[in-house]
Amino acid sequence: MQPNWRLGIVGALALCAPSMVGKGAVAATENGCDRQCLEKIGDQYRAAYLAHNPGIAPISRRVRFVENFVEMPFPDATWDTVTKEIGQPLTLSDPETGQVGIYTRIMQNDTPGFLAIRLRVEGGMITEIEHLISTRRNLSGPPTPIGDVEKFERSPHLDQTVPKSRCRPRAEMVRLADGYFETLENNNGEIRGTRFSPDATRTENGMQFPEIEKGFKSGRYFFNERVRDRDHFLVDEYRCMVMARGFIDHKGVMDQYQLTDGTTTRSIFREPHSWGLLESFKLENGMITGVEAVFIGTAYNMRSPYTINPDVIRNREAKYPPKR
């Protein structure tokens, strides 16, 4: 690599000039970077990543870089191996917190993957980079489906603007998104703290799962021990979306359990296991209308270096009574 960091600094200053504020832009934050500015920086980051050249993006010399929950010197990991981006990305932004979220598809030579990115922008410079790259190898755990990066088609409504009349305040959007995780953690058939539109579809690593609410009401995810370290770090008020990080833990001690219709089924988790995820929720009229997530298998009870207030990990004895 031959990075030119000075070019990146100049670019950042130009991007965040007052002339960037146009019709429909979210009001600029204290550091002067509005929605258009943040999303332009997101585009610059993707270009630098694909070119293996940090100098063409406004990346701070002191940037923190984390990929798949491991912090390392920048640049490293897929910054060295990415060879191609496929299709159009979904870019989210939150001028209030200076966060950018990106969902895209990449190739590493002949290895396809679904990539979620979080960037923190301060003073026009990228100070935090977080990647979650899901490939067949990174999923591990029990066999988990992963979509075809060439055939994947994102629902266009995720990227659409939502009128303010159909978009709830920030705090309520976060509450509704967290209700999804609360329902996932306590999946006995009850919907907790959120609502779903009838056609709400979830996409995980390029695989689509329709009828989200029906799946939750069946109780099929009862094997989840906890959904912890939830951090709803980005609220895109332009698209009415919330982006979050979290971990889903499975103790691996559950064998058979019953769905809400009385059907007996068997847990697919046969050993201690965790999923790590970056997941986003589209919210309209107080309902979740779409979900996109990238997740990987991690070490059991894995943490993220970016988790500020980690949850205390406790066993749920009532769910897993002692074996006799």
PDB file of C-alpha atoms in Angstrom:
ATOM      1  CA  MET A   1       0.000   0.000   0.000  1.00  0.00           C
ATOM      2  CA  GLN A   2       1.012   3.595  -0.598  1.00  0.00           C
ATOM      3  CA  PRO A   3      -1.427   5.596   1.510  1.00  0.00           C
ATOM      4  CA  ASN A   4      -1.581   9.352   1.197  1.00  0.00           C
ATOM      5  CA  TRP A   5      -3.137  10.382   4.482  1.00  0.00           C
ATOM      6  CA  ARG A   6      -2.854  14.098   3.712  1.00  0.00           C
ATOM      7  CA  LEU A   7      -5.218  13.728   0.757  1.00  0.00           C
ATOM      8  CA  GLY A   8      -7.747  12.134   3.079  1.00  0.00           C
ATOM      9  CA  ILE A   9      -7.623  15.090   5.459  1.00  0.00           C
ATOM     10  CA  VAL A  10      -8.106  17.590   2.637  1.00  0.00           C
ATOM     11  CA  GLY A  11     -11.053  15.577   1.334  1.00  0.00           C
ATOM     12  CA  ALA A  12     -12.711  15.548   4.722  1.00  0.00           C
ATOM     13  CA  LEU A  13     -12.470  19.302   5.103  1.00  0.00           C
ATOM     14  CA  ALA A  14     -13.989  19.810   1.678  1.00  0.00           C
ATOM     15  CA  LEU A  15     -16.810  17.388   2.351  1.00  0.00           C
ATOM     16  CA  CYS A  16     -17.889  19.073   5.546  1.00  0.00           C
ATOM     17  CA  ALA A  17     -17.941  22.613   4.218  1.00  0.00           C
ATOM     18  CA  PRO A  18     -21.286  24.429   4.540  1.00  0.00           C
ATOM     19  CA  SER A  19     -21.924  24.061   0.792  1.00  0.00           C
ATOM     20  CA  MET A  20     -22.568  20.354   1.360  1.00  0.00           C
ATOM     21  CA  VAL A  21     -25.861  21.115   3.105  1.00  0.00           C
ATOM     22  CA  GLY A  22     -28.534  20.715   0.439  1.00  0.00           C
ATOM     23  CA  LYS A  23     -32.270  20.252   0.143  1.00  0.00           C
ATOM     24  CA  GLY A  24     -33.527  17.458   2.382  1.00  0.00           C
ATOM     25  CA  ALA A  25     -30.279  17.181   4.326  1.00  0.00           C
ATOM     26  CA  VAL A  26     -30.436  16.508   8.032  1.00  0.00           C
ATOM     27  CA  ALA A  27     -29.252  19.476  10.082  1.00  0.00           C
ATOM     28  CA  ALA A  28     -25.483  19.538  10.530  1.00  0.00           C
ATOM     29  CA  THR A  29     -24.037  18.400  13.839  1.00  0.00           C
ATOM     30  CA  GLU A  30     -21.539  20.304  15.911  1.00  0.00           C
ATOM     31  CA  ASN A  31     -18.664  18.847  13.903  1.00  0.00           C
ATOM     32  CA  GLY A  32     -20.274  20.098  10.680  1.00  0.00           C
ATOM     33  CA  CYS A  33     -20.976  16.719   9.035  1.00  0.00           C
ATOM     34  CA  ASP A  34     -24.610  16.260   7.990  1.00  0.00           C
ATOM     35  CA  ARG A  35     -26.293  13.247   6.389  1.00  0.00           C
ATOM     36  CA  GLN A  36     -24.899  13.910   2.914  1.00  0.00           C
ATOM     37  CA  CYS A  37     -21.431  14.500   4.338  1.00  0.00           C
ATOM     38  CA  LEU A  38     -21.480  11.263   6.360  1.00  0.00           C
ATOM     39  CA  GLU A  39     -22.722   9.162   3.447  1.00  0.00           C
ATOM     40  CA  LYS A  40     -20.104  10.689   1.139  1.00  0.00           C
ATOM     41  CA  ILE A  41     -17.448   9.699   3.658  1.00  0.00           C
ATOM     42  CA  GLY A  42     -18.963   6.215   3.643  1.00  0.00           C
ATOM     43  CA  ASP A  43     -18.549   6.120  -0.152  1.00  0.00           C
ATOM     44  CA  GLN A  44     -14.942   7.303   0.166  1.00  0.00           C
ATOM     45  CA  TYR A  45     -14.256   4.610   2.732  1.00  0.00           C
ATOM     46  CA  ARG A  46     -15.577   1.872   0.436  1.00  0.00           C
ATOM     47  CA  ALA A  47     -13.441   3.201  -2.424  1.00  0.00           C
ATOM     48  CA  ALA A  48     -10.329   3.251  -0.234  1.00  0.00           C
ATOM     49  CA  TYR A  49     -11.048  -0.248   1.059  1.00  0.00           C
ATOM     50  CA  LEU A  50     -11.420  -1.687  -2.447  1.00  0.00           C
ATOM     51  CA  ALA A  51      -8.277   0.117  -3.622  1.00  0.00           C
ATOM     52  CA  HIS A  52      -6.268  -0.990  -0.552  1.00  0.00           C
ATOM     53  CA  ASN A  53      -5.391   2.688  -0.116  1.00  0.00           C
ATOM     54  CA  PRO A  54      -6.399   4.439   3.149  1.00  0.00           C
ATOM     55  CA  GLY A  55      -5.104   7.729   1.771  1.00  0.00           C
ATOM     56  CA  ILE A  56      -8.136   8.322  -0.443  1.00  0.00           C
ATOM     57  CA  ALA A  57     -10.510   8.451   2.527  1.00  0.00           C
ATOM     58  CA  PRO A  58     -10.495  10.783   5.559  1.00  0.00           C
ATOM     59  CA  ILE A  59      -9.189   8.182   7.999  1.00  0.00           C
ATOM     60  CA  SER A  60      -7.570   9.410  11.202  1.00  0.00           C
ATOM     61  CA  ARG A  61      -4.024   8.297  11.916  1.00  0.00           C
ATOM     62  CA  ARG A  62      -5.301   7.202  15.323  1.00  0.00           C
ATOM     63  CA  VAL A  63      -8.236   5.189  14.005  1.00  0.00           C
ATOM     64  CA  ARG A  64      -9.373   2.119  15.941  1.00  0.00           C
ATOM     65  CA  PHE A  65      -9.960  -0.879  13.678  1.00  0.00           C
ATOM     66  CA  VAL A  66     -11.985  -3.958  14.656  1.00  0.00           C
ATOM     67  CA  GLU A  67     -12.916  -6.859  12.367  1.00  0.00           C
ATOM     68  CA  ASN A  68     -15.100  -9.720  13.595  1.00  0.00           C
ATOM     69  CA  PHE A  69     -14.757  -8.380  17.149  1.00  0.00           C
ATOM     70  CA  VAL A  70     -10.937  -8.468  17.149  1.00  0.00           C
ATOM     71  CA  GLU A  71      -9.061  -5.162  17.451  1.00  0.00           C
ATOM     72  CA  MET A  72      -5.891  -4.906  15.380  1.00  0.00           C
ATOM     73  CA  PRO A  73      -3.550  -2.372  13.803  1.00  0.00           C
ATOM     74  CA  PHE A  74      -4.960  -0.581  10.771  1.00  0.00           C
ATOM     75  CA  PRO A  75      -5.017  -1.608   7.959  1.00  0.00           C
ATOM     76  CA  ASP A  76      -5.171  -5.402   8.184  1.00  0.00           C
ATOM     77  CA  ALA A  77      -7.522  -8.380   7.706  1.00  0.00           C
ATOM     78  CA  THR A  78      -9.886  -7.964   4.713  1.00  0.00           C
ATOM     79  CA  TRP A  79      -8.310  -4.604   3.919  1.00  0.00           C
ATOM     80  CA  ASP A  80      -5.543  -6.774   2.426  1.00  0.00           C
ATOM     81  CA  THR A  81      -7.697  -9.464   0.807  1.00  0.00           C
ATOM     82  CA  VAL A  82     -10.815  -7.759  -0.636  1.00  0.00           C
ATOM     83  CA  THR A  83     -10.853  -7.925  -4.446  1.00  0.00           C
ATOM     84  CA  LYS A  84     -14.341  -6.839  -5.499  1.00  0.00           C
ATOM     85  CA  GLU A  85     -17.620  -5.308  -4.345  1.00  0.00           C
ATOM     86  CA  ILE A  86     -20.875  -6.715  -5.730  1.00  0.00           C
ATOM     87  CA  GLY A  87     -24.038  -4.702  -6.331  1.00  0.00           C
ATOM     88  CA  GLN A  88     -25.248  -1.580  -4.574  1.00  0.00           C
ATOM     89  CA  PRO A  89     -24.641  -1.154  -0.835  1.00  0.00           C
ATOM     90  CA  LEU A  90     -27.135   0.071   1.735  1.00  0.00           C
ATOM     91  CA  THR A  91     -25.710   3.102   3.563  1.00  0.00           C
ATOM     92  CA  LEU A  92     -27.216   4.494   6.780  1.00  0.00           C
ATOM     93  CA  SER A  93     -26.201   7.632   8.659  1.00  0.00           C
ATOM     94  CA  ASP A  94     -26.837   9.381  11.955  1.00  0.00           C
ATOM     95  CA  PRO A  95     -25.594  13.010  12.091  1.00  0.00           C
ATOM     96  CA  GLU A  96     -26.510  13.259  15.776  1.00  0.00           C
ATOM     97  CA  THR A  97     -23.932  10.620  16.737  1.00  0.00           C
ATOM     98  CA  GLY A  98     -21.587  10.805  13.723  1.00  0.00           C
ATOM     99  CA  GLN A  99     -22.178   7.154  12.802  1.00  0.00           C
ATOM    100  CA  VAL A 100     -22.259   5.550   9.343  1.00  0.00           C
ATOM    101  CA  GLY A 101     -23.536   2.028   8.676  1.00  0.00           C
ATOM    102  CA  ILE A 102     -22.987   0.071   5.449  1.00  0.00           C
ATOM    103  CA  TYR A 103     -24.235  -3.319   4.242  1.00  0.00           C
ATOM    104  CA  THR A 104     -22.540  -4.684   1.138  1.00  0.00           C
ATOM    105  CA  ARG A 105     -21.214  -7.822  -0.564  1.00  0.00           C
ATOM    106  CA  ILE A 106     -17.577  -8.503  -1.373  1.00  0.00           C
ATOM    107  CA  MET A 107     -15.256 -11.076  -2.879  1.00  0.00           C
ATOM    108  CA  GLN A 108     -11.886 -12.089  -1.470  1.00  0.00           C
ATOM    109  CA  ASN A 109     -10.455 -13.691  -4.594  1.00  0.00           C
ATOM    110  CA  ASP A 110     -12.923 -16.617  -4.988  1.00  0.00           C
ATOM    111  CA  THR A 111     -14.465 -16.330  -1.501  1.00  0.00           C
ATOM    112  CA  PRO A 112     -17.808 -14.471  -1.312  1.00  0.00           C
ATOM    113  CA  GLY A 113     -18.993 -12.708   1.807  1.00  0.00           C
ATOM    114  CA  PHE A 114     -21.582 -10.376   3.297  1.00  0.00           C
ATOM    115  CA  LEU A 115     -19.976  -7.362   4.976  1.00  0.00           C
ATOM    116  CA  ALA A 116     -21.447  -4.921   7.516  1.00  0.00           C
ATOM    117  CA  ILE A 117     -19.454  -1.794   8.365  1.00  0.00           C
ATOM    118  CA  ARG A 118     -19.751   0.814  11.102  1.00  0.00           C
ATOM    119  CA  LEU A 119     -17.788   4.060  10.937  1.00  0.00           C
ATOM    120  CA  ARG A 120     -17.561   6.799  13.544  1.00  0.00           C
ATOM    121  CA  VAL A 121     -16.840  10.259  12.132  1.00  0.00           C
ATOM    122  CA  GLU A 122     -15.510  13.051  14.322  1.00  0.00           C
ATOM    123  CA  GLY A 123     -14.443  16.419  12.941  1.00  0.00           C
ATOM    124  CA  GLY A 124     -14.784  15.053   9.418  1.00  0.00           C
ATOM    125  CA  MET A 125     -12.371  12.181  10.124  1.00  0.00           C
ATOM    126  CA  ILE A 126     -13.076   8.452  10.532  1.00  0.00           C
ATOM    127  CA  THR A 127     -11.956   7.580  14.068  1.00  0.00           C
ATOM    128  CA  GLU A 128     -13.533   4.117  14.434  1.00  0.00           C
ATOM    129  CA  ILE A 129     -13.930   1.306  11.909  1.00  0.00           C
ATOM    130  CA  GLU A 130     -15.882  -1.857  12.659  1.00  0.00           C
ATOM    131  CA  HIS A 131     -16.267  -4.736  10.183  1.00  0.00           C
ATOM    132  CA  LEU A 132     -18.347  -7.875  10.416  1.00  0.00           C
ATOM    133  CA  ILE A 133     -17.597 -10.182   7.486  1.00  0.00           C
ATOM    134  CA  SER A 134     -19.655 -13.335   7.099  1.00  0.00           C
ATOM    135  CA  THR A 135     -18.343 -16.123   4.868  1.00  0.00           C
ATOM    136  CA  ARG A 136     -19.148 -19.821   5.031  1.00  0.00           C
ATOM    137  CA  ARG A 137     -16.038 -20.347   7.141  1.00  0.00           C
ATOM    138  CA  ASN A 138     -16.900 -17.554   9.587  1.00  0.00           C
ATOM    139  CA  LEU A 139     -20.404 -18.888  10.219  1.00  0.00           C
ATOM    140  CA  SER A 140     -19.184 -22.215  11.659  1.00  0.00           C
ATOM    141  CA  GLY A 141     -21.253 -23.460  14.598  1.00  0.00           C
ATOM    142  CA  PRO A 142     -24.161 -25.602  13.416  1.00  0.00           C
ATOM    143  CA  PRO A 143     -24.561 -25.483   9.622  1.00  0.00           C
ATOM    144  CA  THR A 144     -26.171 -22.144   8.804  1.00  0.00           C
ATOM    145  CA  PRO A 145     -27.450 -21.029   5.401  1.00  0.00           C
ATOM    146  CA  ILE A 146     -25.726 -18.166   3.644  1.00  0.00           C
ATOM    147  CA  GLY A 147     -27.055 -16.505   0.519  1.00  0.00           C
ATOM    148  CA  ASP A 148     -25.521 -16.117  -2.935  1.00  0.00           C
ATOM    149  CA  VAL A 149     -23.775 -12.727  -3.179  1.00  0.00           C
ATOM    150  CA  GLU A 150     -24.410 -12.624  -6.939  1.00  0.00           C
ATOM    151  CA  LYS A 151     -28.151 -13.338  -6.717  1.00  0.00           C
ATOM    152  CA  PHE A 152     -29.017 -11.395  -3.574  1.00  0.00           C
ATOM    153  CA  GLU A 153     -31.559  -8.598  -4.078  1.00  0.00           C
ATOM    154  CA  ARG A 154     -32.192  -6.204  -1.210  1.00  0.00           C
ATOM    155  CA  SER A 155     -35.724  -4.969  -0.699  1.00  0.00           C
ATOM    156  CA  PRO A 156     -35.661  -1.404  -2.103  1.00  0.00           C
ATOM    157  CA  HIS A 157     -37.864  -0.079   0.694  1.00  0.00           C
ATOM    158  CA  LEU A 158     -34.974  -0.275   3.180  1.00  0.00           C
ATOM    159  CA  ASP A 159     -33.224   2.609   1.417  1.00  0.00           C
ATOM    160  CA  GLN A 160     -36.340   4.719   0.934  1.00  0.00           C
ATOM    161  CA  THR A 161     -37.049   7.947   2.756  1.00  0.00           C
ATOM    162  CA  VAL A 162     -39.834   7.733   5.337  1.00  0.00           C
ATOM    163  CA  PRO A 163     -42.057  10.815   5.889  1.00  0.00           C
ATOM    164  CA  LYS A 164     -41.837  12.212   9.405  1.00  0.00           C
ATOM    165  CA  SER A 165     -45.517  11.430   9.911  1.00  0.00           C
ATOM    166  CA  ARG A 166     -44.677   7.681   9.658  1.00  0.00           C
ATOM    167  CA  CYS A 167     -41.415   7.812  11.627  1.00  0.00           C
ATOM    168  CA  ARG A 168     -41.363   7.681  15.429  1.00  0.00           C
ATOM    169  CA  PRO A 169     -38.978   9.735  17.641  1.00  0.00           C
ATOM    170  CA  ARG A 170     -35.449   8.374  18.122  1.00  0.00           C
ATOM    171  CA  ALA A 171     -36.012   6.930  21.585  1.00  0.00           C
ATOM    172  CA  GLU A 172     -39.133   5.078  20.484  1.00  0.00           C
ATOM    173  CA  MET A 173     -37.408   3.644  17.420  1.00  0.00           C
ATOM    174  CA  VAL A 174     -34.641   2.298  19.667  1.00  0.00           C
ATOM    175  CA  ARG A 175     -37.247   0.828  22.031  1.00  0.00           C
ATOM    176  CA  LEU A 176     -39.056  -0.917  19.170  1.00  0.00           C
ATOM    177  CA  ALA A 177     -35.795  -2.301  17.771  1.00  0.00           C
ATOM    178  CA  ASP A 178     -34.764  -3.560  21.206  1.00  0.00           C
ATOM    179  CA  GLY A 179     -38.170  -5.230  21.505  1.00  0.00           C
ATOM    180  CA  TYR A 180     -37.054  -7.485  18.649  1.00  0.00           C
ATOM    181  CA  PHE A 181     -34.059  -8.630  20.717  1.00  0.00           C
ATOM    182  CA  GLU A 182     -36.191  -8.947  23.861  1.00  0.00           C
ATOM    183  CA  THR A 183     -38.604 -11.202  21.959  1.00  0.00           C
ATOM    184  CA  LEU A 184     -35.684 -13.222  20.586  1.00  0.00           C
ATOM    185  CA  GLU A 185     -34.211 -13.727  24.057  1.00  0.00           C
ATOM    186  CA  ASN A 186     -37.507 -14.785  25.635  1.00  0.00           C
ATOM    187  CA  ASN A 187     -39.081 -16.634  22.728  1.00  0.00           C
ATOM    188  CA  ASN A 188     -42.093 -18.298  24.316  1.00  0.00           C
ATOM    189  CA  GLY A 189     -44.492 -17.023  21.637  1.00  0.00           C
ATOM    190  CA  GLU A 190     -45.061 -13.582  23.160  1.00  0.00           C
ATOM    191  CA  ILE A 191     -44.105 -10.435  21.198  1.00  0.00           C
ATOM    192  CA  ARG A 192     -42.343  -8.160  23.666  1.00  0.00           C
ATOM    193  CA  GLY A 193     -42.126  -4.391  23.297  1.00  0.00           C
ATOM    194  CA  THR A 194     -42.428  -4.186  19.513  1.00  0.00           C
ATOM    195  CA  ARG A 195     -44.768  -4.728  16.546  1.00  0.00           C
ATOM    196  CA  PHE A 196     -44.315  -6.204  13.069  1.00  0.00           C
ATOM    197  CA  SER A 197     -46.019  -5.424   9.790  1.00  0.00           C
ATOM    198  CA  PRO A 198     -47.644  -8.527   8.242  1.00  0.00           C
ATOM    199  CA  ASP A 199     -45.150  -8.541   5.351  1.00  0.00           C
ATOM    200  CA  ALA A 200     -42.027  -7.868   7.433  1.00  0.00           C
ATOM    201  CA  THR A 201     -39.089  -9.906   6.095  1.00  0.00           C
ATOM    202  CA  ARG A 202     -35.722 -10.543   7.724  1.00  0.00           C
ATOM    203  CA  THR A 203     -32.532 -10.950   5.667  1.00  0.00           C
ATOM    204  CA  GLU A 204     -29.581 -12.658   7.357  1.00  0.00           C
ATOM    205  CA  ASN A 205     -26.351 -13.105   5.413  1.00  0.00           C
ATOM    206  CA  GLY A 206     -28.313 -12.798   2.184  1.00  0.00           C
ATOM    207  CA  MET A 207     -30.971 -15.365   3.116  1.00  0.00           C
ATOM    208  CA  GLN A 208     -34.549 -14.110   3.344  1.00  0.00           C
ATOM    209  CA  PHE A 209     -36.959 -15.201   6.062  1.00  0.00           C
ATOM    210  CA  PRO A 210     -40.544 -13.933   5.589  1.00  0.00           C
ATOM    211  CA  GLU A 211     -43.273 -13.705   8.227  1.00  0.00           C
ATOM    212  CA  ILE A 212     -41.037 -12.577  11.093  1.00  0.00           C
ATOM    213  CA  GLU A 213     -43.880 -12.369  13.585  1.00  0.00           C
ATOM    214  CA  LYS A 214     -45.126 -15.868  12.745  1.00  0.00           C
ATOM    215  CA  GLY A 215     -41.683 -17.293  13.469  1.00  0.00           C
ATOM    216  CA  PHE A 216     -41.524 -15.567  16.846  1.00  0.00           C
ATOM    217  CA  LYS A 217     -45.045 -16.628  17.807  1.00  0.00           C
ATOM    218  CA  SER A 218     -44.123 -20.259  17.104  1.00  0.00           C
ATOM    219  CA  GLY A 219     -41.445 -20.167  19.826  1.00  0.00           C
ATOM    220  CA  ARG A 220     -38.856 -21.743  17.547  1.00  0.00           C
ATOM    221  CA  TYR A 221     -36.000 -19.661  19.036  1.00  0.00           C
ATOM    222  CA  PHE A 222     -36.561 -20.836  22.607  1.00  0.00           C
ATOM    223  CA  PHE A 223     -33.024 -22.274  22.619  1.00  0.00           C
ATOM    224  CA  ASN A 224     -31.529 -18.765  22.917  1.00  0.00           C
ATOM    225  CA  GLU A 225     -29.962 -18.259  26.334  1.00  0.00           C
ATOM    226  CA  ARG A 226     -29.590 -14.483  26.058  1.00  0.00           C
ATOM    227  CA  VAL A 227     -29.265 -11.592  23.606  1.00  0.00           C
ATOM    228  CA  ARG A 228     -26.710  -9.407  25.334  1.00  0.00           C
ATOM    229  CA  ASP A 229     -24.466  -6.368  24.941  1.00  0.00           C
ATOM    230  CA  ARG A 230     -27.144  -4.737  22.792  1.00  0.00           C
ATOM    231  CA  ASP A 231     -25.990  -1.383  21.469  1.00  0.00           C
ATOM    232  CA  HIS A 232     -28.318   0.635  19.222  1.00  0.00           C
ATOM    233  CA  PHE A 233     -25.606   3.015  18.064  1.00  0.00           C
ATOM    234  CA  LEU A 234     -27.176   4.484  14.898  1.00  0.00           C
ATOM    235  CA  VAL A 235     -30.606   5.994  14.265  1.00  0.00           C
ATOM    236  CA  ASP A 236     -31.161   7.035  10.648  1.00  0.00           C
ATOM    237  CA  GLU A 237     -34.084   9.460  10.890  1.00  0.00           C
ATOM    238  CA  TYR A 238     -34.084   9.981   7.108  1.00  0.00           C
ATOM    239  CA  ARG A 239     -34.782   6.284   6.366  1.00  0.00           C
ATOM    240  CA  CYS A 240     -36.362   5.533   9.753  1.00  0.00           C
ATOM    241  CA  MET A 241     -33.868   2.769  10.577  1.00  0.00           C
ATOM    242  CA  VAL A 242     -31.933   1.646  13.648  1.00  0.00           C
ATOM    243  CA  MET A 243     -28.593  -0.206  13.487  1.00  0.00           C
ATOM    244  CA  ALA A 244     -27.399  -2.296  16.425  1.00  0.00           C
ATOM    245  CA  ARG A 245     -24.685  -4.662  17.597  1.00  0.00           C
ATOM    246  CA  GLY A 246     -25.306  -7.662  19.825  1.00  0.00           C
ATOM    247  CA  PHE A 247     -24.524 -11.275  20.699  1.00  0.00           C
ATOM    248  CA  ILE A 248     -26.828 -14.287  20.918  1.00  0.00           C
ATOM    249  CA  ASP A 249     -25.627 -16.989  23.311  1.00  0.00           C
ATOM    250  CA  HIS A 250     -26.577 -20.682  23.321  1.00  0.00           C
ATOM    251  CA  LYS A 251     -25.590 -22.861  26.257  1.00  0.00           C
ATOM    252  CA  GLY A 252     -25.890 -26.061  24.255  1.00  0.00           C
ATOM    253  CA  VAL A 253     -27.582 -27.985  27.083  1.00  0.00           C
ATOM    254  CA  MET A 254     -31.119 -27.948  25.669  1.00  0.00           C
ATOM    255  CA  ASP A 255     -32.148 -31.031  23.714  1.00  0.00           C
ATOM    256  CA  GLN A 256     -35.851 -31.215  22.917  1.00  0.00           C
ATOM    257  CA  TYR A 257     -38.421 -28.481  23.487  1.00  0.00           C
ATOM    258  CA  GLN A 258     -41.986 -27.708  22.453  1.00  0.00           C
ATOM    259  CA  LEU A 259     -43.228 -25.072  20.028  1.00  0.00           C
ATOM    260  CA  THR A 260     -46.296 -23.084  20.988  1.00  0.00           C
ATOM    261  CA  ASP A 261     -48.515 -25.407  18.921  1.00  0.00           C
ATOM    262  CA  GLY A 262     -47.335 -28.408  20.962  1.00  0.00           C
ATOM    263  CA  THR A 263     -44.940 -29.758  18.336  1.00  0.00           C
ATOM    264  CA  THR A 264     -41.767 -31.259  19.791  1.00  0.00           C
ATOM    265  CA  THR A 265     -38.539 -30.146  18.130  1.00  0.00           C
ATOM    266  CA  ARG A 266     -34.825 -30.394  18.821  1.00  0.00           C
ATOM    267  CA  SER A 267     -32.286 -27.640  19.383  1.00  0.00           C
ATOM    268  CA  ILE A 268     -29.598 -27.342  16.708  1.00  0.00           C
ATOM    269  CA  PHE A 269     -27.073 -26.090  19.286  1.00  0.00           C
ATOM    270  CA  ARG A 270     -25.266 -29.032  20.879  1.00  0.00           C
ATOM    271  CA  GLU A 271     -22.366 -27.157  22.496  1.00  0.00           C
ATOM    272  CA  PRO A 272     -21.694 -23.670  23.916  1.00  0.00           C
ATOM    273  CA  HIS A 273     -21.926 -21.197  21.031  1.00  0.00           C
ATOM    274  CA  SER A 274     -22.537 -17.507  20.283  1.00  0.00           C
ATOM    275  CA  TRP A 275     -23.532 -15.441  17.279  1.00  0.00           C
ATOM    276  CA  GLY A 276     -22.170 -11.899  16.872  1.00  0.00           C
ATOM    277  CA  LEU A 277     -24.242  -9.533  14.744  1.00  0.00           C
ATOM    278  CA  LEU A 278     -24.688  -6.107  13.194  1.00  0.00           C
ATOM    279  CA  GLU A 279     -28.412  -5.774  12.495  1.00  0.00           C
ATOM    280  CA  SER A 280     -30.657  -2.972  11.217  1.00  0.00           C
ATOM    281  CA  PHE A 281     -34.407  -2.455  11.525  1.00  0.00           C
ATOM    282  CA  LYS A 282     -36.720  -0.491   9.243  1.00  0.00           C
ATOM    283  CA  LEU A 283     -39.526   1.082  11.289  1.00  0.00           C
ATOM    284  CA  GLU A 284     -42.683   2.665   9.906  1.00  0.00           C
ATOM    285  CA  ASN A 285     -45.819   3.653  11.803  1.00  0.00           C
ATOM    286  CA  GLY A 286     -44.420   2.091  14.959  1.00  0.00           C
ATOM    287  CA  MET A 287     -43.830  -1.308  13.346  1.00  0.00           C
ATOM    288  CA  ILE A 288     -40.787  -3.212  12.141  1.00  0.00           C
ATOM    289  CA  THR A 289     -41.236  -3.560   8.378  1.00  0.00           C
ATOM    290  CA  GLY A 290     -37.852  -5.050   7.421  1.00  0.00           C
ATOM    291  CA  VAL A 291     -34.604  -6.338   8.924  1.00  0.00           C
ATOM    292  CA  GLU A 292     -31.126  -6.790   7.466  1.00  0.00           C
ATOM    293  CA  ALA A 293     -28.358  -8.515   9.413  1.00  0.00           C
ATOM    294  CA  VAL A 294     -24.842  -9.839   9.034  1.00  0.00           C
ATOM    295  CA  PHE A 295     -23.768 -12.308  11.700  1.00  0.00           C
ATOM    296  CA  ILE A 296     -20.965 -14.766  12.377  1.00  0.00           C
ATOM    297  CA  GLY A 297     -20.236 -17.607  14.763  1.00  0.00           C
ATOM    298  CA  THR A 298     -17.946 -16.520  17.600  1.00  0.00           C
ATOM    299  CA  ALA A 299     -16.342 -17.958  20.686  1.00  0.00           C
ATOM    300  CA  TYR A 300     -18.929 -18.558  23.419  1.00  0.00           C
ATOM    301  CA  ASN A 301     -19.551 -15.365  25.431  1.00  0.00           C
ATOM    302  CA  MET A 302     -17.460 -13.258  23.015  1.00  0.00           C
ATOM    303  CA  ARG A 303     -17.328  -9.491  23.585  1.00  0.00           C
ATOM    304  CA  SER A 304     -16.818  -6.569  21.214  1.00  0.00           C
ATOM    305  CA  PRO A 305     -13.993  -4.093  21.934  1.00  0.00           C
ATOM    306  CA  TYR A 306     -16.558  -1.384  21.200  1.00  0.00           C
ATOM    307  CA  THR A 307     -19.027  -2.524  23.884  1.00  0.00           C
ATOM    308  CA  ILE A 308     -19.014   0.256  26.477  1.00  0.00           C
ATOM    309  CA  ASN A 309     -21.295  -1.248  29.138  1.00  0.00           C
ATOM    310  CA  PRO A 310     -21.237  -5.061  28.781  1.00  0.00           C
ATOM    311  CA  ASP A 311     -24.044  -7.014  30.375  1.00  0.00           C
ATOM    312  CA  VAL A 312     -23.366  -9.217  33.379  1.00  0.00           C
ATOM    313  CA  ILE A 313     -23.542 -12.791  32.078  1.00  0.00           C
ATOM    314  CA  ARG A 314     -25.771 -14.975  34.237  1.00  0.00           C
ATOM    315  CA  ASN A 315     -27.247 -18.432  33.748  1.00  0.00           C
ATOM    316  CA  ARG A 316     -31.017 -18.631  33.408  1.00  0.00           C
ATOM    317  CA  GLU A 317     -31.720 -21.487  35.798  1.00  0.00           C
ATOM    318  CA  ALA A 318     -35.485 -21.468  35.272  1.00  0.00           C
ATOM    319  CA  LYS A 319     -35.025 -22.133  31.568  1.00  0.00           C
ATOM    320  CA  TYR A 320     -32.509 -24.918  32.056  1.00  0.00           C
ATOM    321  CA  PRO A 321     -33.444 -26.864  35.204  1.00  0.00           C
ATOM    322  CA  PRO A 322     -30.806 -29.215  36.691  1.00  0.00           C
ATOM    323  CA  LYS A 323     -30.711 -32.621  35.041  1.00  0.00           C
ATOM    324  CA  ARG A 324     -31.823 -35.515  37.230  1.00  0.00           C
TER     325      ARG A 324
END
